[in-house]
mmCIF file of C-alpha atoms in Angstrom:
data_model
loop_
_atom_site.group_PDB
_atom_site.id
_atom_site.type_symbol
_atom_site.label_atom_id
_atom_site.label_comp_id
_atom_site.label_asym_id
_atom_site.label_seq_id
_atom_site.Cartn_x
_atom_site.Cartn_y
_atom_site.Cartn_z
ATOM 1 C CA UNK A 1 94.910 50.721 49.585
ATOM 2 C CA UNK A 2 93.794 53.578 51.747
ATOM 3 C CA UNK A 3 93.860 54.911 55.279
ATOM 4 C CA UNK A 4 90.061 54.496 55.391
ATOM 5 C CA UNK A 5 89.105 57.437 57.576
ATOM 6 C CA UNK A 6 86.304 59.285 55.791
ATOM 7 C CA UNK A 7 83.401 57.399 54.213
ATOM 8 C CA UNK A 8 80.652 56.304 56.614
ATOM 9 C CA UNK A 9 79.867 52.588 56.690
ATOM 10 C CA UNK A 10 76.299 51.270 56.727
ATOM 11 C CA UNK A 11 77.331 48.083 58.465
ATOM 12 C CA UNK A 12 79.656 48.377 61.445
ATOM 13 C CA UNK A 13 80.787 51.308 63.512
ATOM 14 C CA UNK A 14 83.985 49.445 64.305
ATOM 15 C CA UNK A 15 84.787 49.040 60.631
ATOM 16 C CA UNK A 16 87.593 51.446 59.857
ATOM 17 C CA UNK A 17 86.054 54.074 57.643
ATOM 18 C CA UNK A 18 86.848 54.595 53.989
ATOM 19 C CA UNK A 19 85.502 56.099 52.137
ATOM 20 C CA UNK A 20 92.445 64.836 41.966
ATOM 21 C CA UNK A 21 91.756 66.850 38.627
ATOM 22 C CA UNK A 22 90.556 65.612 35.271
ATOM 23 C CA UNK A 23 87.586 66.224 33.027
ATOM 24 C CA UNK A 24 85.590 63.423 31.466
ATOM 25 C CA UNK A 25 86.158 62.805 27.790
ATOM 26 C CA UNK A 26 84.490 60.399 25.407
ATOM 27 C CA UNK A 27 87.141 57.689 25.594
ATOM 28 C CA UNK A 28 90.584 58.776 26.824
ATOM 29 C CA UNK A 29 91.853 55.268 27.462
ATOM 30 C CA UNK A 30 94.361 54.016 24.912
ATOM 31 C CA UNK A 31 94.445 50.195 24.996
ATOM 32 C CA UNK A 32 97.509 48.263 24.079
ATOM 33 C CA UNK A 33 100.018 50.735 25.511
ATOM 34 C CA UNK A 34 100.473 49.181 28.932
ATOM 35 C CA UNK A 35 103.365 47.182 30.316
ATOM 36 C CA UNK A 36 103.467 43.663 31.625
ATOM 37 C CA UNK A 37 103.740 44.680 35.268
ATOM 38 C CA UNK A 38 100.548 43.002 36.473
ATOM 39 C CA UNK A 39 99.420 41.291 33.304
ATOM 40 C CA UNK A 40 98.009 44.252 31.376
ATOM 41 C CA UNK A 41 94.868 43.597 29.379
ATOM 42 C CA UNK A 42 91.728 45.311 28.153
ATOM 43 C CA UNK A 43 89.074 42.701 28.927
ATOM 44 C CA UNK A 44 85.993 42.432 26.765
ATOM 45 C CA UNK A 45 82.939 43.475 28.792
ATOM 46 C CA UNK A 46 80.075 41.141 29.501
ATOM 47 C CA UNK A 47 76.933 41.945 27.479
ATOM 48 C CA UNK A 48 74.791 44.795 28.704
ATOM 49 C CA UNK A 49 71.752 43.776 30.726
ATOM 50 C CA UNK A 50 68.293 45.347 30.361
ATOM 51 C CA UNK A 51 68.445 49.113 30.773
ATOM 52 C CA UNK A 52 72.260 49.335 31.075
ATOM 53 C CA UNK A 53 74.697 51.397 29.027
ATOM 54 C CA UNK A 54 78.448 51.981 29.091
ATOM 55 C CA UNK A 55 80.284 55.207 29.900
ATOM 56 C CA UNK A 56 84.067 55.392 29.433
ATOM 57 C CA UNK A 57 85.805 58.144 31.394
ATOM 58 C CA UNK A 58 89.321 59.064 32.370
ATOM 59 C CA UNK A 59 92.259 61.426 32.282
ATOM 60 C CA UNK A 60 92.448 64.055 29.503
ATOM 61 C CA UNK A 61 96.242 63.744 29.285
ATOM 62 C CA UNK A 62 99.009 61.426 30.529
ATOM 63 C CA UNK A 63 100.280 61.831 34.083
ATOM 64 C CA UNK A 64 103.911 61.365 35.117
ATOM 65 C CA UNK A 65 104.145 59.943 38.659
ATOM 66 C CA UNK A 66 106.341 61.959 41.006
ATOM 67 C CA UNK A 67 106.609 60.255 44.421
ATOM 68 C CA UNK A 68 107.207 62.880 47.133
ATOM 69 C CA UNK A 69 109.601 62.868 50.095
ATOM 70 C CA UNK A 70 112.171 60.648 48.419
ATOM 71 C CA UNK A 71 109.734 57.749 48.354
ATOM 72 C CA UNK A 72 108.532 55.410 45.623
ATOM 73 C CA UNK A 73 104.765 55.858 46.089
ATOM 74 C CA UNK A 74 102.573 58.534 44.535
ATOM 75 C CA UNK A 75 98.862 58.644 45.410
ATOM 76 C CA UNK A 76 97.186 60.919 42.876
ATOM 77 C CA UNK A 77 93.508 61.852 42.729
ATOM 78 C CA UNK A 78 91.850 62.908 39.481
ATOM 79 C CA UNK A 79 88.434 64.603 39.596
ATOM 80 C CA UNK A 80 86.212 63.253 36.831
ATOM 81 C CA UNK A 81 82.857 64.682 35.766
ATOM 82 C CA UNK A 82 80.568 62.014 34.283
ATOM 83 C CA UNK A 83 78.130 64.765 33.255
ATOM 84 C CA UNK A 84 75.133 63.361 35.113
ATOM 85 C CA UNK A 85 71.961 65.415 34.732
ATOM 86 C CA UNK A 86 69.741 62.694 36.223
ATOM 87 C CA UNK A 87 70.414 60.030 38.823
ATOM 88 C CA UNK A 88 71.868 56.769 37.582
ATOM 89 C CA UNK A 89 72.961 53.606 39.354
ATOM 90 C CA UNK A 90 76.382 52.074 38.821
ATOM 91 C CA UNK A 91 75.963 48.317 38.243
ATOM 92 C CA UNK A 92 79.486 47.437 37.125
ATOM 93 C CA UNK A 93 82.902 48.970 36.547
ATOM 94 C CA UNK A 94 86.107 47.967 34.780
ATOM 95 C CA UNK A 95 89.226 49.993 35.494
ATOM 96 C CA UNK A 96 91.446 50.311 32.438
ATOM 97 C CA UNK A 97 95.045 50.684 33.693
ATOM 98 C CA UNK A 98 97.157 52.036 30.870
ATOM 99 C CA UNK A 99 100.558 51.497 32.510
ATOM 100 C CA UNK A 100 100.388 48.482 34.806
ATOM 101 C CA UNK A 101 104.117 48.700 35.504
ATOM 102 C CA UNK A 102 103.311 51.751 37.625
ATOM 103 C CA UNK A 103 99.719 51.278 38.819
ATOM 104 C CA UNK A 104 99.482 49.489 42.195
ATOM 105 C CA UNK A 105 95.743 50.007 42.700
ATOM 106 C CA UNK A 106 92.893 52.402 41.943
ATOM 107 C CA UNK A 107 89.812 53.382 43.956
ATOM 108 C CA UNK A 108 86.819 55.342 42.673
ATOM 109 C CA UNK A 109 84.966 57.533 45.155
ATOM 110 C CA UNK A 110 81.586 59.146 44.507
ATOM 111 C CA UNK A 111 81.590 62.817 45.504
ATOM 112 C CA UNK A 112 78.074 64.119 46.164
ATOM 113 C CA UNK A 113 77.007 67.472 44.703
ATOM 114 C CA UNK A 114 77.330 69.098 48.123
ATOM 115 C CA UNK A 115 81.075 68.315 48.209
ATOM 116 C CA UNK A 116 81.986 68.990 44.560
ATOM 117 C CA UNK A 117 83.112 72.584 45.203
ATOM 118 C CA UNK A 118 85.528 71.389 47.887
ATOM 119 C CA UNK A 119 86.957 68.774 45.523
ATOM 120 C CA UNK A 120 87.336 71.376 42.797
ATOM 121 C CA UNK A 121 89.229 73.679 45.168
ATOM 122 C CA UNK A 122 91.620 70.848 46.024
ATOM 123 C CA UNK A 123 92.185 70.158 42.353
ATOM 124 C CA UNK A 124 92.697 73.793 41.387
ATOM 125 C CA UNK A 125 95.111 74.464 44.243
ATOM 126 C CA UNK A 126 97.489 71.668 43.233
ATOM 127 C CA UNK A 127 100.035 72.089 40.420
ATOM 128 C CA UNK A 128 99.641 69.868 37.403
ATOM 129 C CA UNK A 129 96.961 67.291 36.797
ATOM 130 C CA UNK A 130 95.180 66.020 39.912
ATOM 131 C CA UNK A 131 96.299 66.371 43.523
ATOM 132 C CA UNK A 132 98.183 64.305 46.097
ATOM 133 C CA UNK A 133 95.819 62.202 48.207
ATOM 134 C CA UNK A 134 97.542 59.705 50.485
ATOM 135 C CA UNK A 135 94.956 57.711 52.396
ATOM 136 C CA UNK A 136 91.667 58.723 50.753
ATOM 137 C CA UNK A 137 90.092 61.001 48.166
ATOM 138 C CA UNK A 138 90.671 64.179 50.159
ATOM 139 C CA UNK A 139 86.947 64.985 50.565
ATOM 140 C CA UNK A 140 83.875 63.276 52.013
ATOM 141 C CA UNK A 141 83.106 60.573 49.478
ATOM 142 C CA UNK A 142 81.822 57.002 49.078
ATOM 143 C CA UNK A 143 83.823 54.084 47.663
ATOM 144 C CA UNK A 144 81.952 52.775 44.568
ATOM 145 C CA UNK A 145 84.586 50.793 42.634
ATOM 146 C CA UNK A 146 88.185 49.637 42.896
ATOM 147 C CA UNK A 147 90.876 47.828 40.981
ATOM 148 C CA UNK A 148 93.875 45.807 42.096
ATOM 149 C CA UNK A 149 95.842 43.268 40.047
ATOM 150 C CA UNK A 150 93.627 40.384 38.963
ATOM 151 C CA UNK A 151 90.418 42.423 39.299
ATOM 152 C CA UNK A 152 88.003 42.456 36.363
ATOM 153 C CA UNK A 153 84.395 43.595 36.215
ATOM 154 C CA UNK A 154 82.188 41.381 38.398
ATOM 155 C CA UNK A 155 78.444 41.627 37.842
ATOM 156 C CA UNK A 156 76.258 41.215 40.913
ATOM 157 C CA UNK A 157 72.502 41.233 41.493
ATOM 158 C CA UNK A 158 71.043 43.488 38.749
ATOM 159 C CA UNK A 159 68.464 44.837 41.216
ATOM 160 C CA UNK A 160 71.283 46.580 43.142
ATOM 161 C CA UNK A 161 73.814 49.278 42.310
ATOM 162 C CA UNK A 162 75.705 52.306 43.597
ATOM 163 C CA UNK A 163 73.609 55.486 43.450
ATOM 164 C CA UNK A 164 75.110 58.342 41.412
ATOM 165 C CA UNK A 165 73.039 61.515 41.981
ATOM 166 C CA UNK A 166 72.852 64.260 39.344
ATOM 167 C CA UNK A 167 75.796 66.624 39.591
ATOM 168 C CA UNK A 168 77.997 64.119 41.417
ATOM 169 C CA UNK A 169 81.625 63.527 40.458
ATOM 170 C CA UNK A 170 84.071 60.664 40.655
ATOM 171 C CA UNK A 171 87.466 60.890 42.313
ATOM 172 C CA UNK A 172 89.837 58.406 40.697
ATOM 173 C CA UNK A 173 92.582 57.708 43.222
ATOM 174 C CA UNK A 174 95.522 55.949 41.580
ATOM 175 C CA UNK A 175 98.403 54.558 43.631
ATOM 176 C CA UNK A 176 101.543 54.680 41.500
ATOM 177 C CA UNK A 177 104.629 52.799 42.628
ATOM 178 C CA UNK A 178 108.067 53.126 41.054
ATOM 179 C CA UNK A 179 109.844 50.254 42.841
ATOM 180 C CA UNK A 180 111.890 48.314 40.312
ATOM 181 C CA UNK A 181 111.271 50.817 37.517
ATOM 182 C CA UNK A 182 114.529 51.698 35.791
ATOM 183 C CA UNK A 183 115.206 55.324 34.885
ATOM 184 C CA UNK A 184 112.262 57.627 34.305
ATOM 185 C CA UNK A 185 108.991 56.067 35.450
ATOM 186 C CA UNK A 186 107.057 56.900 32.273
ATOM 187 C CA UNK A 187 103.475 58.134 32.126
ATOM 188 C CA UNK A 188 99.998 56.769 32.714
ATOM 189 C CA UNK A 189 96.614 57.598 31.222
ATOM 190 C CA UNK A 190 94.213 55.187 32.836
ATOM 191 C CA UNK A 191 90.436 55.236 32.591
ATOM 192 C CA UNK A 192 87.316 53.378 33.615
ATOM 193 C CA UNK A 193 84.389 51.815 31.794
ATOM 194 C CA UNK A 194 81.207 52.270 33.847
ATOM 195 C CA UNK A 195 78.040 50.211 33.471
ATOM 196 C CA UNK A 196 75.066 52.392 34.457
ATOM 197 C CA UNK A 197 71.288 52.315 34.358
ATOM 198 C CA UNK A 198 68.562 54.940 34.713
ATOM 199 C CA UNK A 199 66.417 52.457 36.645
ATOM 200 C CA UNK A 200 66.018 52.933 40.411
ATOM 201 C CA UNK A 201 67.789 50.098 42.233
ATOM 202 C CA UNK A 202 68.523 49.021 45.782
ATOM 203 C CA UNK A 203 71.726 50.803 46.849
ATOM 204 C CA UNK A 204 75.044 49.081 47.393
ATOM 205 C CA UNK A 205 77.648 50.261 49.901
ATOM 206 C CA UNK A 206 81.306 49.306 50.249
ATOM 207 C CA UNK A 207 82.275 48.185 53.742
ATOM 208 C CA UNK A 208 85.883 47.716 54.854
ATOM 209 C CA UNK A 209 87.228 45.368 57.535
ATOM 210 C CA UNK A 210 90.799 46.063 58.656
ATOM 211 C CA UNK A 211 93.272 44.399 60.969
ATOM 212 C CA UNK A 212 96.642 45.646 62.243
ATOM 213 C CA UNK A 213 100.074 44.601 61.013
ATOM 214 C CA UNK A 214 102.947 44.187 63.476
ATOM 215 C CA UNK A 215 105.593 42.369 61.448
ATOM 216 C CA UNK A 216 109.176 42.428 62.792
ATOM 217 C CA UNK A 217 112.294 41.920 60.717
ATOM 218 C CA UNK A 218 113.425 38.323 60.328
ATOM 219 C CA UNK A 219 116.277 37.033 62.532
ATOM 220 C CA UNK A 220 118.556 37.257 59.470
ATOM 221 C CA UNK A 221 117.802 40.981 58.959
ATOM 222 C CA UNK A 222 119.112 44.006 60.791
ATOM 223 C CA UNK A 223 119.170 47.761 60.392
ATOM 224 C CA UNK A 224 117.845 50.960 61.961
ATOM 225 C CA UNK A 225 114.331 50.502 60.540
ATOM 226 C CA UNK A 226 113.982 47.126 62.256
ATOM 227 C CA UNK A 227 113.198 49.218 65.326
ATOM 228 C CA UNK A 228 109.417 49.762 65.389
ATOM 229 C CA UNK A 229 109.585 53.380 66.533
ATOM 230 C CA UNK A 230 112.052 54.245 63.786
ATOM 231 C CA UNK A 231 109.918 52.485 61.169
ATOM 232 C CA UNK A 232 106.806 54.390 62.273
ATOM 233 C CA UNK A 233 108.672 57.697 62.111
ATOM 234 C CA UNK A 234 109.817 56.818 58.596
ATOM 235 C CA UNK A 235 106.206 56.087 57.626
ATOM 236 C CA UNK A 236 105.192 59.549 58.809
ATOM 237 C CA UNK A 237 108.078 61.108 56.882
ATOM 238 C CA UNK A 238 107.043 59.445 53.637
ATOM 239 C CA UNK A 239 103.288 59.984 53.825
ATOM 240 C CA UNK A 240 102.722 62.707 56.411
ATOM 241 C CA UNK A 241 101.780 62.512 60.064
ATOM 242 C CA UNK A 242 98.136 61.744 59.204
ATOM 243 C CA UNK A 243 99.336 58.459 57.753
ATOM 244 C CA UNK A 244 99.919 57.298 61.325
ATOM 245 C CA UNK A 245 96.215 57.653 62.171
ATOM 246 C CA UNK A 246 95.397 54.184 60.855
ATOM 247 C CA UNK A 247 98.120 52.580 62.978
ATOM 248 C CA UNK A 248 96.703 54.263 66.091
ATOM 249 C CA UNK A 249 93.047 53.553 65.215
ATOM 250 C CA UNK A 250 93.770 49.878 64.611
ATOM 251 C CA UNK A 251 95.506 49.625 67.979
ATOM 252 C CA UNK A 252 92.479 51.201 69.667
ATOM 253 C CA UNK A 253 89.888 49.104 67.810
ATOM 254 C CA UNK A 254 91.679 45.775 67.853
ATOM 255 C CA UNK A 255 94.060 45.999 70.797
ATOM 256 C CA UNK A 256 97.808 46.228 70.359
ATOM 257 C CA UNK A 257 98.792 42.742 69.123
ATOM 258 C CA UNK A 258 101.960 40.881 69.928
ATOM 259 C CA UNK A 259 104.468 41.252 67.062
ATOM 260 C CA UNK A 260 104.270 38.358 64.660
ATOM 261 C CA UNK A 261 103.201 37.227 61.199
ATOM 262 C CA UNK A 262 99.474 36.652 61.892
ATOM 263 C CA UNK A 263 97.093 39.299 63.233
ATOM 264 C CA UNK A 264 93.333 39.643 63.417
ATOM 265 C CA UNK A 265 90.630 42.070 64.456
ATOM 266 C CA UNK A 266 87.049 41.410 65.634
ATOM 267 C CA UNK A 267 84.610 44.069 64.439
ATOM 268 C CA UNK A 268 81.073 44.211 65.910
ATOM 269 C CA UNK A 269 78.186 44.770 63.486
ATOM 270 C CA UNK A 270 75.847 47.570 64.471
ATOM 271 C CA UNK A 271 73.257 47.646 61.670
ATOM 272 C CA UNK A 272 71.659 44.898 59.598
ATOM 273 C CA UNK A 273 72.954 44.367 56.078
ATOM 274 C CA UNK A 274 73.471 41.725 53.416
ATOM 275 C CA UNK A 275 76.963 40.986 52.116
ATOM 276 C CA UNK A 276 77.021 40.128 48.409
ATOM 277 C CA UNK A 277 80.738 39.839 47.580
ATOM 278 C CA UNK A 278 84.180 40.031 49.208
ATOM 279 C CA UNK A 279 87.750 40.778 48.202
ATOM 280 C CA UNK A 280 90.994 40.800 50.178
ATOM 281 C CA UNK A 281 93.865 43.255 49.899
ATOM 282 C CA UNK A 282 97.416 42.961 51.178
ATOM 283 C CA UNK A 283 100.738 43.953 49.627
ATOM 284 C CA UNK A 284 103.769 41.936 48.546
ATOM 285 C CA UNK A 285 104.435 40.256 51.916
ATOM 286 C CA UNK A 286 100.911 38.851 52.174
ATOM 287 C CA UNK A 287 100.513 35.086 52.599
ATOM 288 C CA UNK A 288 96.852 34.522 53.566
ATOM 289 C CA UNK A 289 93.668 36.458 54.358
ATOM 290 C CA UNK A 290 90.400 35.251 55.864
ATOM 291 C CA UNK A 291 87.150 37.002 56.783
ATOM 292 C CA UNK A 292 84.749 35.180 59.132
ATOM 293 C CA UNK A 293 81.336 35.890 60.574
ATOM 294 C CA UNK A 294 80.820 34.984 64.250
ATOM 295 C CA UNK A 295 83.934 32.788 64.552
ATOM 296 C CA UNK A 296 83.937 30.206 67.329
ATOM 297 C CA UNK A 297 80.133 30.051 67.533
ATOM 298 C CA UNK A 298 77.549 27.633 66.091
ATOM 299 C CA UNK A 299 76.593 30.369 63.603
ATOM 300 C CA UNK A 300 80.166 30.734 62.283
ATOM 301 C CA UNK A 301 80.526 31.282 58.540
ATOM 302 C CA UNK A 302 83.476 31.995 56.293
ATOM 303 C CA UNK A 303 82.942 34.993 54.012
ATOM 304 C CA UNK A 304 86.379 34.972 52.361
ATOM 305 C CA UNK A 305 89.253 32.508 52.539
ATOM 306 C CA UNK A 306 92.426 33.022 50.507
ATOM 307 C CA UNK A 307 94.937 30.552 52.004
ATOM 308 C CA UNK A 308 97.590 31.245 49.342
ATOM 309 C CA UNK A 309 97.409 34.973 48.675
ATOM 310 C CA UNK A 310 98.609 36.176 45.267
ATOM 311 C CA UNK A 311 99.079 39.925 44.819
ATOM 312 C CA UNK A 312 98.267 39.484 41.125
ATOM 313 C CA UNK A 313 94.893 37.851 41.887
ATOM 314 C CA UNK A 314 92.815 40.161 44.061
ATOM 315 C CA UNK A 315 89.510 39.485 42.342
ATOM 316 C CA UNK A 316 86.174 40.354 43.930
ATOM 317 C CA UNK A 317 84.508 37.057 44.901
ATOM 318 C CA UNK A 318 80.682 36.928 44.851
ATOM 319 C CA UNK A 319 79.188 34.871 47.677
ATOM 320 C CA UNK A 320 77.018 31.897 46.629
ATOM 321 C CA UNK A 321 74.109 33.713 48.283
ATOM 322 C CA UNK A 322 74.032 37.084 50.047
ATOM 323 C CA UNK A 323 74.763 36.669 53.760
ATOM 324 C CA UNK A 324 72.629 38.570 56.263
ATOM 325 C CA UNK A 325 74.372 40.147 59.235
ATOM 326 C CA UNK A 326 72.801 41.991 62.133
ATOM 327 C CA UNK A 327 73.453 43.868 65.320
ATOM 328 C CA UNK A 328 75.471 41.722 67.705
ATOM 329 C CA UNK A 329 77.256 39.764 64.989
ATOM 330 C CA UNK A 330 81.054 39.927 64.781
ATOM 331 C CA UNK A 331 83.197 40.010 61.664
ATOM 332 C CA UNK A 332 86.802 38.842 62.074
ATOM 333 C CA UNK A 333 89.502 39.593 59.516
ATOM 334 C CA UNK A 334 92.792 37.678 59.816
ATOM 335 C CA UNK A 335 95.963 38.175 57.788
ATOM 336 C CA UNK A 336 99.301 36.398 57.653
ATOM 337 C CA UNK A 337 102.386 38.194 56.310
ATOM 338 C CA UNK A 338 105.881 36.842 55.726
ATOM 339 C CA UNK A 339 108.858 39.175 56.192
ATOM 340 C CA UNK A 340 111.056 36.486 54.632
ATOM 341 C CA UNK A 341 109.529 37.273 51.248
ATOM 342 C CA UNK A 342 111.388 40.588 51.300
ATOM 343 C CA UNK A 343 114.625 38.802 50.368
ATOM 344 C CA UNK A 344 112.945 37.032 47.444
ATOM 345 C CA UNK A 345 110.886 39.762 45.748
ATOM 346 C CA UNK A 346 112.866 41.889 43.255
ATOM 347 C CA UNK A 347 110.996 45.109 44.144
ATOM 348 C CA UNK A 348 111.804 44.731 47.846
ATOM 349 C CA UNK A 349 115.132 42.975 48.243
ATOM 350 C CA UNK A 350 117.186 46.100 47.539
ATOM 351 C CA UNK A 351 115.373 48.062 50.260
ATOM 352 C CA UNK A 352 116.531 48.361 53.849
ATOM 353 C CA UNK A 353 114.692 45.828 56.030
ATOM 354 C CA UNK A 354 112.019 47.339 58.250
ATOM 355 C CA UNK A 355 109.512 46.583 60.952
ATOM 356 C CA UNK A 356 106.231 46.651 58.995
ATOM 357 C CA UNK A 357 103.020 48.281 60.188
ATOM 358 C CA UNK A 358 99.952 49.420 58.258
ATOM 359 C CA UNK A 359 101.109 51.857 55.600
ATOM 360 C CA UNK A 360 100.225 53.286 52.204
ATOM 361 C CA UNK A 361 103.402 52.216 50.418
ATOM 362 C CA UNK A 362 103.966 49.070 48.402
ATOM 363 C CA UNK A 363 106.856 48.242 50.763
ATOM 364 C CA UNK A 364 104.483 48.649 53.730
ATOM 365 C CA UNK A 365 101.519 46.353 54.354
ATOM 366 C CA UNK A 366 97.757 46.224 54.749
ATOM 367 C CA UNK A 367 95.149 43.723 55.920
ATOM 368 C CA UNK A 368 91.825 44.656 54.387
ATOM 369 C CA UNK A 369 88.593 42.806 53.676
ATOM 370 C CA UNK A 370 86.446 44.644 51.123
ATOM 371 C CA UNK A 371 82.709 43.860 51.173
ATOM 372 C CA UNK A 372 79.961 44.872 48.769
ATOM 373 C CA UNK A 373 76.854 45.157 50.954
ATOM 374 C CA UNK A 374 73.273 46.352 50.859
ATOM 375 C CA UNK A 375 70.692 47.242 53.474
ATOM 376 C CA UNK A 376 68.225 44.716 52.103
#
């Protein structure tokens, strides 16, 4: 999803940190015009709860993806003004992907009033609508919502929400991918339906748990990019040298793993929190993802277990009860990838085989546990 290098986490210092221009309109999303790429639909929202209202925001005009550097991935950030004159809390969100044949994922970052001018400068300096933003939203910002295939609105504890101060903006980062798209890629005009309340709630935070990927080519594959050094250089060519930061940070945090299909990382918790929900994110070579608390101890708990990962089912999974974590606890994220899937997946089998590390592209891979957490 993202290189995860900007937004401060309230949970663990060892968590790799995560955390564009359009103007809000009344309802720019045009349902029914999507493709069948990931099962396009415009789900009916759950009823509003006490004090909630909907806001629908998005892009004022369609955007045509233009992947740079000869690649097939375009990360584009759109700066959206929800017109907030008073603080509200975000209690739910439903991304409305208009062209699911192109949209790989979307992340929404809250930009505080103190950083809006910087975001506006980024937007104004880039040609066309929005700006290129591989890795994150381009400015200091907090992750408040996301979408990946199979993700619908999930309502959590109504006493909690993401704070949206007056004057804040949203950065809508959309990852477009043109693998398997014949001819011109077409356009996209996605939006988001926000569920907000004027009530003061306990704040949510999004916390990210990452593990490295060191996936060699299969014995049946060969080619120049099966060499790890060559594959890493190619990653930098496609997404810029900063894209290599996550590979280096993961090696430092987790230790350089032996090449192979399954990798994990143990991340120490530094501040107390309560985890309310979890999701897992990998790309097309993903087989399984698991997030555990204090593995190998009498206090061990499983926070997320997806033994048969499906890229088209990346739903946020509420925990039966919020799980408290504290200083000294350890969160382990483990992912299994399968390079053999490359020969079976239409979007990948025409590509040159490669040694796979963490990367922003659909043909690269990630291992990411996404937690919705609160301080209380």
